Amino acid sequence: MKKITAAMAAIMILAAIPVTAAYGADADKKTTPVQTEENADTVSAIGSVSKIFCTTAALQLYEQGLLNIDAPVTDYVPEFTMQDERYKDITVRMLMNHTSGLMGMVYDDMILYDDIDTTYHDRFIGHLKNSRLKADPGTLATYSNDGFTLLEIVVERVSGESFTDYVEHHISKPLKLENTGTAAKMYGNKNTANIFVGGIPYDTDYCMAFGSGGIMSTAPELCEFGTAFFKGDETLLRQSSKDEMQKNNARDKYENAFGLGWDTVDCSQNWTTSKDVRVMFKGGSLLHQYAGLMVAPDEQISVSVTLNGASSGGATMLTESLMISALAEKGITVNFDEPKGMETADKAPVKYLKMADIYARGDGIFKVEFPHGKYMGITEITAENPKTKRYMYTADDSFVLMDGEPDSDDFVQAGDQELLTFTERNGNTYICKYANTYADGFGRYIELSYYLQRVGEFNVSDSVQQAWTQRNGKKYYMTNMKYSNVFYNVSPCVKLNVPEGINGCAKFTGEMIMKTMRFTNENKAEGFVLIPGEAGRELTDFEVFTENGCEYLRTGDQAMMLVSEDSIYDLTADIHEIALETGQAKWYKIGEMDLKSVTLDIPEKAAVYIYDKFDNVVYSSYMNGYGNHVTLPESGKIVFIGESGEKVGIG
C-alpha cells in the first residue's frame, strides 16, 4: 500500500514528491541523491528522453565512418518514400534537429498496456508512403516524433543490430547501466513502476517507438547516462560529437534552441545567473509516465527525474529546480526576473489594427480583434466554450495580458505575465509570446515561443462548407487499434468543431488529439500551419469515407481509423457474446442496458473499455484488481477489441 500512497500523493500535489527519485552527479561520477524515495531503483519509461539515446547511437556510427549525418536518409533506408518528392532531401541531421518537414507523429499502436509488439515499427515506413511533408526539409524547426522513429531504423540498417541490441551493447554496457534499455529489453522487470490513473492501479504502458520514446531506466541510471555528456568524458562520444549535439541553430529568441536530440541546448537563456553556464534539457512523457534530463556539461552536473501520474510540465519544472539547487552548491546563483508592470496606452497603433484577422496553431483557430482600437482581443473560435483574452498595448511595442473587464477598475495586468509581439518570417505573420508564470513549489518559469500564425479566411465552395458543417459536433471513435492500445483508455474519440462565421477550417478535439485543418474538398481536410516549435508540431490530414453503410474518419497516412457515432448500434439485452475481429473494434451504445450489471468473460488477447456519457473511462480490462463484474453507466458506450476467432461473453 505504500507505493499506492506515494503515487497518489504525486498526482495530487503535481509531482512535488517523485515516485522514483531525482539525482545529481558530480565530476567523479559519484551519484548523490538530491531528493529520493525508498524505491530509487524503480524502472520507468523516460518517454522522449529516449531521443538522446537515439541521437547518441547515430553519432557513434558517424564517428566510426559508417554514417554520414548530412547524407539523405534514403541512402540508408532506400524503401523510405512519401507522396511528396521532397522527402529525398531529408538528411539524417534533419531527423535529429526536428527540421525534416515530416508531419509529426503516426498514430498507430505506439503505446500499449502490458504488451510488447513490434507492429508499430514494422508498419512505420508503410504509413510514411501515404503521407506528405508539411515544409521543405531543413526550413522549419518543429518537434517531430516520427523523425526519431525513422532515425531508429537508420541506426538498425547501418549497425546491423536491432535498436534494442544496439542500446544494450553500445550505451548501457559501457556505462554499466543494468536497468536501462528499450521496452522490449525491460519488459517484465520486477522493479517496474506502478502506474496509477486517477488513483486507480493500471498495467504498465510501454512505448513501441523505441528511438522516439521507448527507453526505460531508473532515475540514478538516467542521471549516469547524463554524465556521459560532461566535457572531457568520451565514454560514449567524442567531444566533437557532443559539440555537434550542442549547437544552437535557433534564428531568434522565440524559436526552440533545438540541438541534435535535445529540446534545448541553452536553458539558461531565460535565467539571470552569476556566471555564464550552458545547460541542456530533454523532457519526456508517455500518457502516465514522465521524465526529465538536464545536464550542465562544463559544471559537471547531471540531474534526472522520473515521475508517474503527474505531468510533463511538473517533470520539467522539478528537473529545472533541482539543477538550480545543484548549481547553487557550486556557487552559481540563478534568478528569474519578476514580471514588471508595463506602461500601457489607451489605444493600439493603427499599424496593428490592420492585423485583425484569423490566426491559427496546430491545436486551435483564433480570431484576433481590436475593439474600438482600445485593446487586442484573442478568442479561440474552435474551443468548446470560447473565451476572449485581452491585451493592452505597451510602451515597448508589445501587448500585455489583462485580467478583468475593460473600462472597469478591475481591468489590470495579469499576475502571470504574457507579452505578445508581432513578427514577420518567411512571408508569414506570427504572434510570439513571452510568458513569466509562477508555479507553487517551483517558483518562476519563463518561456518564449511562437504562438500563432496569421492565416486569414479560406475560400471554399458552398458545397464543401456545407458538407463539413453538417458534421459539426459529430464524434468519431477509434476502431482499428490493437486491444492493448493506451489511446482507448485516454482518447477514444475526436469531436469535430466547425466554427460559425468562418469558412474553410475546423478542429478535431480529443483528450490527446487536438488538430486544426482546412478543407480541401467535401471529404478531405489537411493540417496547414507552419509555426516553429510546439505550436506547429504533429500536423494531420483527414479523410471521411463510407464503407458498408458506415461513415469513417481516417488520418492521411491511413494509420488511424475512427467510426462515426451515427454508425454505432445499441447493446441490447439479447446480445450475450461479441465475436472479435483483428483490427476492428466493436463499439456499442449502452442503450437499453443503462445501469444494468453484467459479468464479462474476456479472453487473454482481448480488452473491454466502458465509458460514461462524457466518454470518460469507467472500466478497463487493464485496471488492476477490478474484476469482470461491472455496472454499465447511463447513456455511455462500450467497446470490445481483440483477435479474430476470440469472443467476449456477456452474462
PDB file of C-alpha atoms in Angstrom, residues 21-35 175 177 218-231 233 292-305 319 322-330:
ATOM      1  CA  ALA A  21      13.925   9.766  -7.485  1.00  0.00           C
ATOM      2  CA  ALA A  22      15.862  12.738  -8.729  1.00  0.00           C
ATOM      3  CA  TYR A  23      19.640  12.585  -8.641  1.00  0.00           C
ATOM      4  CA  GLY A  24      22.613  14.802  -9.337  1.00  0.00           C
ATOM      5  CA  ALA A  25      26.062  13.516 -10.231  1.00  0.00           C
ATOM      6  CA  ASP A  26      29.378  15.260  -9.722  1.00  0.00           C
ATOM      7  CA  ALA A  27      32.548  15.131 -11.786  1.00  0.00           C
ATOM      8  CA  ASP A  28      33.776  11.984 -10.028  1.00  0.00           C
ATOM      9  CA  LYS A  29      30.693  10.094 -11.314  1.00  0.00           C
ATOM     10  CA  LYS A  30      29.561   9.810  -7.709  1.00  0.00           C
ATOM     11  CA  THR A  31      25.781   9.800  -7.783  1.00  0.00           C
ATOM     12  CA  THR A  32      24.306  11.671  -4.855  1.00  0.00           C
ATOM     13  CA  PRO A  33      20.585  11.743  -4.060  1.00  0.00           C
ATOM     14  CA  VAL A  34      19.068  15.194  -4.107  1.00  0.00           C
ATOM     15  CA  GLN A  35      15.536  14.055  -3.372  1.00  0.00           C
ATOM     16  CA  LEU A 175      28.066   2.883 -18.727  1.00  0.00           C
ATOM     17  CA  LEU A 177      23.538   0.526 -16.749  1.00  0.00           C
ATOM     18  CA  THR A 218      15.841   4.317 -13.290  1.00  0.00           C
ATOM     19  CA  ALA A 219      16.460   7.871 -12.138  1.00  0.00           C
ATOM     20  CA  PRO A 220      20.038   7.103 -10.972  1.00  0.00           C
ATOM     21  CA  GLU A 221      20.904   5.319 -14.226  1.00  0.00           C
ATOM     22  CA  LEU A 222      19.347   8.045 -16.367  1.00  0.00           C
ATOM     23  CA  CYS A 223      21.456  10.501 -14.425  1.00  0.00           C
ATOM     24  CA  GLU A 224      24.537   8.362 -15.069  1.00  0.00           C
ATOM     25  CA  PHE A 225      23.721   8.481 -18.789  1.00  0.00           C
ATOM     26  CA  GLY A 226      23.637  12.277 -18.473  1.00  0.00           C
ATOM     27  CA  THR A 227      27.194  12.326 -17.130  1.00  0.00           C
ATOM     28  CA  ALA A 228      28.404  10.931 -20.470  1.00  0.00           C
ATOM     29  CA  PHE A 229      27.838  14.438 -21.866  1.00  0.00           C
ATOM     30  CA  PHE A 230      30.207  16.100 -19.412  1.00  0.00           C
ATOM     31  CA  LYS A 231      33.044  17.977 -21.033  1.00  0.00           C
ATOM     32  CA  ASP A 233      34.105  12.425 -20.864  1.00  0.00           C
ATOM     33  CA  GLY A 292      13.444  14.958 -17.445  1.00  0.00           C
ATOM     34  CA  LEU A 293      17.200  15.040 -18.042  1.00  0.00           C
ATOM     35  CA  MET A 294      19.213  18.221 -17.589  1.00  0.00           C
ATOM     36  CA  VAL A 295      22.978  18.459 -17.984  1.00  0.00           C
ATOM     37  CA  ALA A 296      25.437  21.302 -17.329  1.00  0.00           C
ATOM     38  CA  PRO A 297      28.476  19.828 -19.122  1.00  0.00           C
ATOM     39  CA  ASP A 298      31.068  22.404 -18.079  1.00  0.00           C
ATOM     40  CA  GLU A 299      29.924  22.350 -14.460  1.00  0.00           C
ATOM     41  CA  GLN A 300      29.808  18.523 -14.420  1.00  0.00           C
ATOM     42  CA  ILE A 301      26.212  18.338 -13.227  1.00  0.00           C
ATOM     43  CA  SER A 302      23.557  15.857 -14.360  1.00  0.00           C
ATOM     44  CA  VAL A 303      20.021  15.882 -12.992  1.00  0.00           C
ATOM     45  CA  SER A 304      17.303  13.359 -13.811  1.00  0.00           C
ATOM     46  CA  VAL A 305      13.691  12.992 -12.781  1.00  0.00           C
ATOM     47  CA  THR A 319      14.217  18.951 -13.133  1.00  0.00           C
ATOM     48  CA  LEU A 322      16.993  20.516  -8.920  1.00  0.00           C
ATOM     49  CA  MET A 323      19.525  21.791 -11.465  1.00  0.00           C
ATOM     50  CA  ILE A 324      19.310  25.271  -9.961  1.00  0.00           C
ATOM     51  CA  SER A 325      19.936  23.776  -6.499  1.00  0.00           C
ATOM     52  CA  ALA A 326      22.914  21.824  -7.825  1.00  0.00           C
ATOM     53  CA  LEU A 327      24.365  24.945  -9.459  1.00  0.00           C
ATOM     54  CA  ALA A 328      23.977  26.808  -6.160  1.00  0.00           C
ATOM     55  CA  GLU A 329      26.170  24.184  -4.485  1.00  0.00           C
ATOM     56  CA  LYS A 330      28.870  25.167  -6.973  1.00  0.00           C
TER      57      LYS A 330
END
